Coordinates of N, CA and C in Angstrom, one line a residue:
M254 N 141.4 147.9 147.3 CA 142.2 148.2 146.2 C 141.2 148.8 145.1
E255 N 141.5 150.0 144.7 CA 140.6 150.6 143.6 C 141.3 150.2 142.3
L256 N 140.3 149.9 141.3 CA 140.7 149.5 139.9 C 140.3 150.6 139.1
P257 N 140.8 150.6 137.8 CA 140.5 151.7 136.8 C 139.0 151.8 136.6
E258 N 138.5 153.1 136.3 CA 137.2 153.3 136.0 C 136.7 152.5 134.7
L259 N 135.5 152.0 134.7 CA 135.0 151.2 133.6 C 134.1 152.2 132.8
D260 N 134.0 152.1 131.5 CA 133.2 153.0 130.8 C 131.7 152.4 130.8
E261 N 130.7 153.2 130.3 CA 129.3 152.7 130.4 C 129.1 151.5 129.5
F262 N 129.8 151.3 128.5 CA 129.6 150.1 127.7 C 129.8 148.8 128.4
A263 N 130.6 148.8 129.4 CA 130.9 147.5 130.2 C 129.6 147.1 130.9
F264 N 128.6 147.9 131.1 CA 127.4 147.6 131.8 C 126.1 147.6 130.8
R265 N 126.3 148.0 129.6 CA 125.2 148.2 128.7 C 124.3 146.9 128.6
D266 N 124.9 145.8 128.2 CA 124.1 144.6 128.0 C 123.5 144.1 129.3
I267 N 124.2 144.2 130.4 CA 123.6 143.8 131.7 C 122.5 144.6 132.0
S268 N 122.6 146.0 131.9 CA 121.6 146.9 132.3 C 120.3 146.6 131.5
E269 N 120.4 146.3 130.3 CA 119.3 146.0 129.3 C 118.4 144.8 129.8
H270 N 119.1 143.9 130.5 CA 118.4 142.5 130.8 C 118.2 142.4 132.3
L271 N 118.7 143.4 133.1 CA 118.6 143.3 134.6 C 117.3 144.0 135.0
K272 N 116.5 143.2 135.7 CA 115.3 143.7 136.2 C 115.4 144.0 137.7
A273 N 116.0 143.1 138.4 CA 116.1 143.1 139.9 C 117.5 142.4 140.3
G274 N 117.6 142.3 141.6 CA 118.8 141.7 142.2 C 118.6 140.2 142.1
G275 N 119.7 139.5 142.6 CA 119.7 138.0 142.7 C 121.0 137.6 142.8
T276 N 121.1 136.3 143.0 CA 122.4 135.5 143.2 C 122.6 134.6 142.1
Y277 N 123.7 134.7 141.5 CA 124.0 133.8 140.3 C 125.4 133.0 140.6
G278 N 125.4 131.8 139.9 CA 126.6 131.1 140.1 C 126.3 129.9 141.0
L279 N 127.3 129.7 142.0 CA 127.2 128.5 142.9 C 126.7 129.0 144.3
K280 N 125.9 128.3 145.0 CA 125.6 128.4 146.3 C 125.7 127.1 147.0
K281 N 126.6 127.0 147.9 CA 127.0 125.7 148.5 C 127.5 124.8 147.3
D282 N 126.9 123.7 147.0 CA 127.4 122.8 146.0 C 126.4 122.7 144.8
E283 N 125.6 123.7 144.6 CA 124.6 123.7 143.4 C 124.4 125.0 142.9
L284 N 123.9 125.1 141.7 CA 123.6 126.3 141.1 C 122.5 127.1 141.7
T285 N 122.5 128.4 141.7 CA 121.5 129.1 142.2 C 120.2 129.1 141.4
R286 N 119.1 129.2 141.9 CA 117.8 129.3 141.1 C 117.9 130.3 139.9
Q287 N 118.5 131.5 140.3 CA 118.5 132.7 139.3 C 119.3 132.2 138.1
T288 N 120.4 131.5 138.4 CA 121.2 131.1 137.2 C 120.4 130.3 136.3
L289 N 119.6 129.3 136.8 CA 118.8 128.5 136.0 C 117.5 129.2 135.3
V290 N 117.0 130.1 136.1 CA 115.9 130.9 135.6 C 116.3 131.9 134.5
R291 N 117.4 132.5 134.6 CA 117.9 133.5 133.7 C 119.3 133.3 133.2
P292 N 119.5 132.2 132.4 CA 120.8 131.7 131.9 C 121.4 132.8 131.0
Y293 N 120.6 133.6 130.2 CA 121.2 134.6 129.4 C 121.9 135.7 130.2
L294 N 121.2 136.1 131.3 CA 121.8 137.1 132.2 C 123.0 136.6 132.8
Y295 N 123.0 135.3 133.3 CA 124.2 134.7 133.7 C 125.4 134.7 132.7
H296 N 125.0 134.4 131.5 CA 126.0 134.5 130.4 C 126.6 135.9 130.3
L297 N 125.8 137.0 130.4 CA 126.2 138.4 130.4 C 127.1 138.6 131.6
L298 N 126.8 138.2 132.7 CA 127.5 138.4 133.9 C 128.9 137.7 133.8
M299 N 129.0 136.5 133.3 CA 130.2 135.8 133.1 C 131.1 136.5 132.1
K300 N 130.5 137.0 131.0 CA 131.2 137.8 130.0 C 131.9 139.0 130.6
F301 N 131.1 139.7 131.5 CA 131.6 140.9 132.2 C 132.8 140.5 133.0
A302 N 132.6 139.4 133.8 CA 133.7 139.0 134.7 C 135.0 138.5 133.9
L303 N 134.9 137.9 132.8 CA 136.0 137.4 132.0 C 136.8 138.6 131.6
V304 N 136.3 139.8 131.4 CA 137.1 141.0 131.1 C 137.5 141.8 132.2
N305 N 136.7 141.9 133.3 CA 136.9 142.8 134.4 C 137.2 142.3 135.7
V306 N 136.9 141.1 136.0 CA 137.1 140.5 137.5 C 138.3 139.7 137.5
H307 N 139.2 140.2 138.3 CA 140.5 139.5 138.4 C 140.8 138.8 139.7
I308 N 139.8 138.3 140.3 CA 139.9 137.5 141.5 C 139.1 136.3 141.3
P309 N 139.5 135.1 142.1 CA 138.7 133.9 141.9 C 137.3 134.1 142.5
F310 N 136.2 133.6 141.8 CA 134.9 133.7 142.5 C 134.1 132.5 142.0
T311 N 133.0 132.3 142.8 CA 132.1 131.2 142.6 C 130.7 131.8 142.5
T312 N 130.5 133.0 143.0 CA 129.1 133.5 143.2 C 129.1 135.0 142.8
I313 N 127.9 135.5 142.2 CA 127.8 136.8 141.8 C 126.4 137.3 142.5
K314 N 126.6 138.3 143.2 CA 125.4 138.9 143.7 C 125.1 140.3 143.0
V315 N 123.8 140.4 142.6 CA 123.3 141.6 141.9 C 122.6 142.3 143.0
N316 N 123.0 143.6 143.4 CA 122.4 144.3 144.5 C 122.4 143.6 145.8
G317 N 123.5 143.0 146.1 CA 123.6 142.3 147.4 C 125.0 142.3 147.9
K318 N 125.2 141.9 149.1 CA 126.5 141.9 149.8 C 127.0 140.5 149.8
P319 N 128.3 140.3 150.0 CA 128.9 139.0 150.2 C 128.5 138.5 151.6
P320 N 128.6 137.2 151.9 CA 128.4 136.8 153.3 C 129.4 137.3 154.3
K321 N 129.0 137.5 155.6 CA 130.0 137.8 156.6 C 131.1 136.8 156.6
G322 N 132.3 137.4 156.8 CA 133.5 136.5 156.8 C 134.1 136.3 155.5
C323 N 133.5 136.9 154.4 CA 134.1 136.8 153.1 C 135.5 137.6 153.0
K324 N 136.6 136.9 152.7 CA 137.8 137.5 152.9 C 138.2 138.5 151.7
E325 N 137.7 138.3 150.5 CA 137.9 139.2 149.4 C 136.8 139.2 148.4
Y326 N 136.4 140.3 148.0 CA 135.4 140.4 146.9 C 135.6 141.6 146.0
Y327 N 135.0 141.5 144.8 CA 135.0 142.5 143.9 C 133.6 143.2 143.8
V328 N 133.6 144.5 143.9 CA 132.3 145.2 143.9 C 132.5 146.4 143.0
V329 N 131.3 146.7 142.2 CA 131.2 147.8 141.4 C 129.8 148.2 141.3
G330 N 129.6 149.5 141.3 CA 128.2 150.1 141.1 C 128.0 150.7 139.7
F331 N 126.7 150.7 139.3 CA 126.3 151.4 138.0 C 124.9 151.7 138.1
G332 N 124.4 152.5 137.2 CA 123.1 153.0 137.1 C 123.1 154.6 137.3
N333 N 121.9 155.2 137.4 CA 121.8 156.6 137.5 C 121.6 156.9 139.0
Y334 N 122.4 157.2 139.8 CA 122.3 157.5 141.2 C 123.4 158.5 141.7
T335 N 123.1 159.0 142.9 CA 124.1 159.9 143.6 C 124.1 159.3 145.0
G336 N 125.2 159.4 145.7 CA 125.4 158.8 147.0 C 125.8 157.4 146.8
G337 N 125.5 156.5 147.8 CA 125.7 155.1 147.7 C 127.2 154.8 147.7
E338 N 128.1 155.5 148.4 CA 129.5 155.1 148.5 C 129.7 153.9 149.3
L339 N 130.8 153.4 149.2 CA 131.3 152.2 150.0 C 132.2 152.8 151.2
R340 N 131.8 152.5 152.4 CA 132.7 153.0 153.5 C 133.5 151.8 154.1
I341 N 134.8 152.1 154.1 CA 135.8 151.1 154.6 C 136.6 151.9 155.6
A342 N 136.6 151.3 156.9 CA 137.2 152.0 158.0 C 136.5 153.4 158.1
N343 N 137.3 154.5 158.1 CA 136.6 155.8 158.1 C 136.6 156.5 156.8
S344 N 136.9 155.8 155.7 CA 136.9 156.5 154.3 C 135.7 156.0 153.5
N345 N 135.3 156.9 152.6 CA 134.2 156.6 151.7 C 134.8 156.5 150.3
Y346 N 134.3 155.5 149.6 CA 134.9 155.2 148.2 C 133.7 155.3 147.2
D347 N 133.8 156.0 146.1 CA 132.8 156.1 145.1 C 133.0 154.8 144.3
I348 N 132.0 154.0 144.2 CA 132.1 152.7 143.4 C 131.3 152.8 142.1
W349 N 130.8 154.0 141.7 CA 130.1 154.1 140.5 C 131.0 154.0 139.3
R350 N 131.0 152.8 138.6 CA 131.8 152.5 137.5 C 133.3 152.4 138.0
R351 N 133.6 152.4 139.3 CA 135.0 152.2 139.8 C 135.0 151.0 140.6
P352 N 135.4 149.9 140.1 CA 135.5 148.7 140.8 C 136.4 148.8 141.9
R353 N 136.2 147.9 142.9 CA 137.1 147.9 144.1 C 137.2 146.4 144.6
I354 N 138.4 146.1 144.9 CA 138.6 144.7 145.6 C 138.6 145.0 147.0
V355 N 137.8 144.4 147.8 CA 137.6 144.7 149.2 C 138.1 143.6 150.1
R356 N 138.9 143.8 151.0 CA 139.5 142.8 151.8 C 139.2 143.0 153.2
E357 N 138.4 144.0 153.6 CA 138.1 144.3 155.0 C 136.6 144.6 155.1
V358 N 136.1 144.9 156.3 CA 134.7 145.1 156.5 C 134.2 146.4 155.8
A359 N 133.1 146.4 155.0 CA 132.7 147.5 154.3 C 131.2 147.7 154.5
E360 N 130.9 148.9 154.4 CA 129.4 149.3 154.5 C 128.9 150.1 153.3
H361 N 127.7 149.7 152.8 CA 127.2 150.4 151.6 C 126.4 151.7 152.2
L362 N 126.7 152.8 151.8 CA 126.0 154.0 152.4 C 124.8 154.2 151.5
P363 N 123.7 154.8 152.1 CA 122.4 155.0 151.3 C 122.6 155.8 150.1
V364 N 121.8 155.5 149.1 CA 121.7 156.2 147.9 C 120.8 157.5 148.1
I365 N 121.3 158.7 147.6 CA 120.6 159.9 147.8 C 119.4 160.0 146.8
T366 N 119.7 159.9 145.6 CA 118.7 159.9 144.4 C 119.1 158.8 143.4
G367 N 118.1 158.4 142.7 CA 118.2 157.4 141.6 C 118.2 156.0 142.1
K368 N 118.7 155.1 141.2 CA 118.7 153.7 141.5 C 120.1 153.2 141.3
R369 N 120.7 152.6 142.3 CA 122.1 152.0 142.2 C 121.9 150.5 142.1
M370 N 122.8 150.0 141.1 CA 122.9 148.6 140.9 C 124.4 148.3 141.2
T371 N 124.5 147.1 141.9 CA 125.9 146.7 142.3 C 126.1 145.2 141.8
L372 N 127.3 144.9 141.4 CA 127.7 143.6 141.0 C 128.8 143.3 142.1
T373 N 128.6 142.1 142.7 CA 129.6 141.7 143.7 C 130.0 140.2 143.4
F374 N 131.3 140.0 143.2 CA 131.8 138.7 142.8 C 132.6 138.2 144.0
Y375 N 132.4 137.0 144.5 CA 133.2 136.5 145.6 C 133.2 134.9 145.6
A376 N 134.1 134.3 146.3 CA 134.3 132.9 146.3 C 133.7 132.3 147.6
L377 N 132.9 131.2 147.4 CA 132.5 130.3 148.4 C 133.3 129.0 148.5
E378 N 133.4 128.4 149.6 CA 134.0 127.1 149.6 C 133.0 126.1 149.1
T379 N 133.4 125.4 148.0 CA 132.4 124.4 147.3 C 133.3 123.3 146.6
S380 N 132.7 122.3 146.5 CA 133.3 121.1 145.7 C 133.1 121.2 144.2
R381 N 132.3 122.2 143.8 CA 132.0 122.4 142.4 C 132.8 123.5 141.8
S382 N 132.8 123.5 140.5 CA 133.5 124.7 139.8 C 132.5 125.3 138.8
L383 N 132.7 126.6 138.7 CA 131.8 127.3 137.7 C 132.1 126.7 136.2
G384 N 133.2 126.2 136.0 CA 133.7 125.7 134.7 C 132.8 124.5 134.4
E385 N 132.1 123.9 135.3 CA 131.2 122.8 134.9 C 129.9 123.2 134.3
F386 N 129.6 124.5 134.5 CA 128.3 125.0 134.0 C 128.5 126.1 133.1
E387 N 127.8 125.9 131.8 CA 128.0 127.0 130.8 C 126.6 127.3 130.3
P388 N 126.3 128.6 130.1 CA 125.0 129.0 129.5 C 125.2 128.8 127.9
V389 N 124.2 128.0 127.4 CA 124.2 127.8 125.9 C 122.9 127.8 125.4
V390 N 122.7 127.9 124.1 CA 121.4 127.9 123.4 C 121.2 126.5 122.9
V391 N 120.0 126.0 123.2 CA 119.5 124.7 122.6 C 118.1 125.0 122.1
G392 N 118.2 124.6 120.7 CA 116.9 125.1 119.9 C 117.0 126.6 119.9
D393 N 115.9 127.2 120.5 CA 115.9 128.6 120.5 C 115.8 129.1 122.0
E394 N 116.3 128.3 122.9 CA 116.1 128.6 124.3 C 117.5 128.5 125.1
W395 N 117.8 129.5 125.9 CA 119.0 129.4 126.7 C 118.8 128.5 127.8
V396 N 119.7 127.7 128.1 CA 119.8 126.7 129.2 C 121.3 126.6 129.7
I397 N 121.4 125.9 130.8 CA 122.7 125.7 131.3 C 123.2 124.3 131.1
R398 N 124.4 124.2 130.4 CA 125.0 122.9 130.1 C 125.9 122.5 131.2
Q399 N 125.6 121.4 131.8 CA 126.6 120.9 132.9 C 127.5 119.8 132.3
S400 N 128.7 120.0 132.3 CA 129.7 119.1 131.8 C 130.0 118.1 132.9
R401 N 130.1 116.8 132.6 CA 130.4 115.8 133.5 C 131.4 114.9 132.9
Q402 N 132.4 114.5 133.8 CA 133.5 113.7 133.4 C 133.1 112.4 133.0
F403 N 133.5 111.9 131.8 CA 133.2 110.6 131.2 C 131.8 110.3 131.0
Q404 N 130.9 111.4 130.9 CA 129.5 111.2 130.7 C 129.1 112.4 129.7
P405 N 128.0 112.2 129.0 CA 127.4 113.3 128.1 C 127.0 114.3 129.1
P406 N 127.0 115.6 128.5 CA 126.6 116.7 129.4 C 125.1 116.7 129.6
L407 N 124.7 117.3 130.7 CA 123.2 117.5 131.0 C 122.9 119.0 130.6
Y408 N 121.6 119.2 130.1 CA 121.2 120.5 129.8 C 120.0 120.8 130.8
L409 N 120.2 121.8 131.6 CA 119.5 122.1 132.8 C 118.6 123.3 132.5
K410 N 117.3 123.2 133.0 CA 116.4 124.4 132.9 C 115.5 124.2 134.1
P411 N 114.9 125.3 134.6 CA 114.1 125.3 135.8 C 112.6 125.0 135.4
E412 N 112.1 124.2 136.2 CA 110.6 124.0 136.2 C 110.2 123.8 137.6
K413 N 109.2 122.9 138.0 CA 109.0 122.7 139.3 C 110.3 122.1 139.9
R414 N 110.9 121.3 139.3 CA 112.2 120.7 139.7 C 113.2 120.9 138.5
L415 N 114.4 120.7 138.7 CA 115.4 120.8 137.6 C 115.1 119.6 136.7
K416 N 115.0 119.8 135.4 CA 114.9 118.7 134.4 C 116.0 118.8 133.4
V417 N 116.2 117.7 132.8 CA 117.3 117.5 131.8 C 116.7 117.8 130.5
V418 N 117.2 118.6 129.7 CA 116.8 119.0 128.3 C 117.8 118.2 127.4
K419 N 117.4 117.4 126.6 CA 118.3 116.6 125.6 C 118.4 117.4 124.4
E420 N 119.6 117.4 123.9 CA 119.9 118.1 122.7 C 119.6 117.1 121.6
D421 N 118.9 117.5 120.5 CA 118.6 116.6 119.4 C 119.8 116.2 118.6
T422 N 120.0 115.0 118.4 CA 121.1 114.4 117.6 C 120.6 113.4 116.7
E423 N 120.9 113.3 115.4 CA 120.4 112.3 114.5 C 120.6 110.9 114.9
D424 N 121.8 110.6 115.3 CA 122.2 109.2 115.6 C 122.2 108.9 117.1
E425 N 121.2 109.5 117.8 CA 121.1 109.4 119.3 C 120.8 107.9 119.7
E426 N 120.1 107.2 118.8 CA 119.8 105.9 119.2 C 121.0 104.9 119.1
D427 N 122.0 105.3 118.4 CA 123.1 104.5 118.2 C 124.1 104.7 119.3
I428 N 123.9 105.6 120.2 CA 124.8 105.9 121.4 C 124.2 105.2 122.6
P429 N 124.9 104.2 123.2 CA 124.3 103.6 124.3 C 124.3 104.6 125.6
N430 N 123.2 104.4 126.4 CA 123.0 105.4 127.5 C 124.0 105.1 128.6
D431 N 124.5 103.8 128.7 CA 125.6 103.6 129.7 C 126.3 102.2 129.4
A432 N 127.3 101.9 130.0 CA 128.1 100.7 129.6 C 127.4 99.4 129.8
V433 N 126.4 99.3 130.7 CA 125.6 98.1 130.8 C 124.9 97.9 129.6
E434 N 124.1 98.8 129.1 CA 123.3 98.6 127.8 C 124.3 98.2 126.7
F435 N 125.4 98.8 126.6 CA 126.3 98.5 125.5 C 126.7 97.1 125.6
L436 N 127.2 96.7 126.8 CA 127.5 95.2 126.9 C 126.4 94.3 126.7
R437 N 125.2 94.6 127.1 CA 124.1 93.7 126.8 C 123.9 93.6 125.3
G438 N 124.0 94.7 124.6 CA 123.9 94.7 123.1 C 125.1 93.7 122.5
V439 N 126.3 93.8 123.0 CA 127.3 93.0 122.5 C 127.0 91.5 122.8
I440 N 126.5 91.3 123.9 CA 126.2 89.8 124.4 C 125.1 89.3 123.4
Q441 N 124.1 90.1 123.2 CA 122.9 89.6 122.4 C 123.4 89.4 121.0
R442 N 124.2 90.3 120.4 CA 124.7 90.0 119.0 C 125.6 88.8 118.9
R443 N 126.4 88.6 119.9 CA 127.2 87.3 119.9 C 126.4 86.1 120.0
E444 N 125.3 86.2 120.9 CA 124.4 85.0 121.0 C 123.7 84.7 119.8
A445 N 123.3 85.8 119.1 CA 122.5 85.7 117.8 C 123.4 85.1 116.7
Q446 N 124.7 85.4 116.7 CA 125.6 84.9 115.7 C 126.0 83.4 115.9
G447 N 125.8 82.9 117.0 CA 126.2 81.5 117.1 C 126.4 81.1 118.5

């Protein structure tokens, strides 16, 4: 299904920050490394999706194809290129700024000149939701905030392993880390009083 053509401004911010391909969002039940390494680009991709992508998705591939067996995906091309159409059955479709929702086997034809960039949005089966993860600024650095039910959020950034970044709060020492510490404090205060 072909969708209305997008103007160049839809890709402006993404183009400025996009250096290479990669996978963003969820892969299996965890965030992809690219999401953690480049949270601002992930923010831009999600902003683009909010306005333009009208199918459910968990994963975004830049310059990549969805896995085999993917039942539905959104794809659009941009950049300065000629050629590079999408072949579905025996028909070729120009995807340069013309998004398409694909529900059958498709082949990317070679680019004749220039550099084609593609954005592909698709859904994987996962127990997680993209809504749990949000790119935010902590201090002067973009990180991913992971929301957790009945617990304070985690702030994730890549290093050798994922590490939690704590947001500075003035009264952090007044907030118990968990219920056990809280109860220990209550018991100690009661014992001290009498």
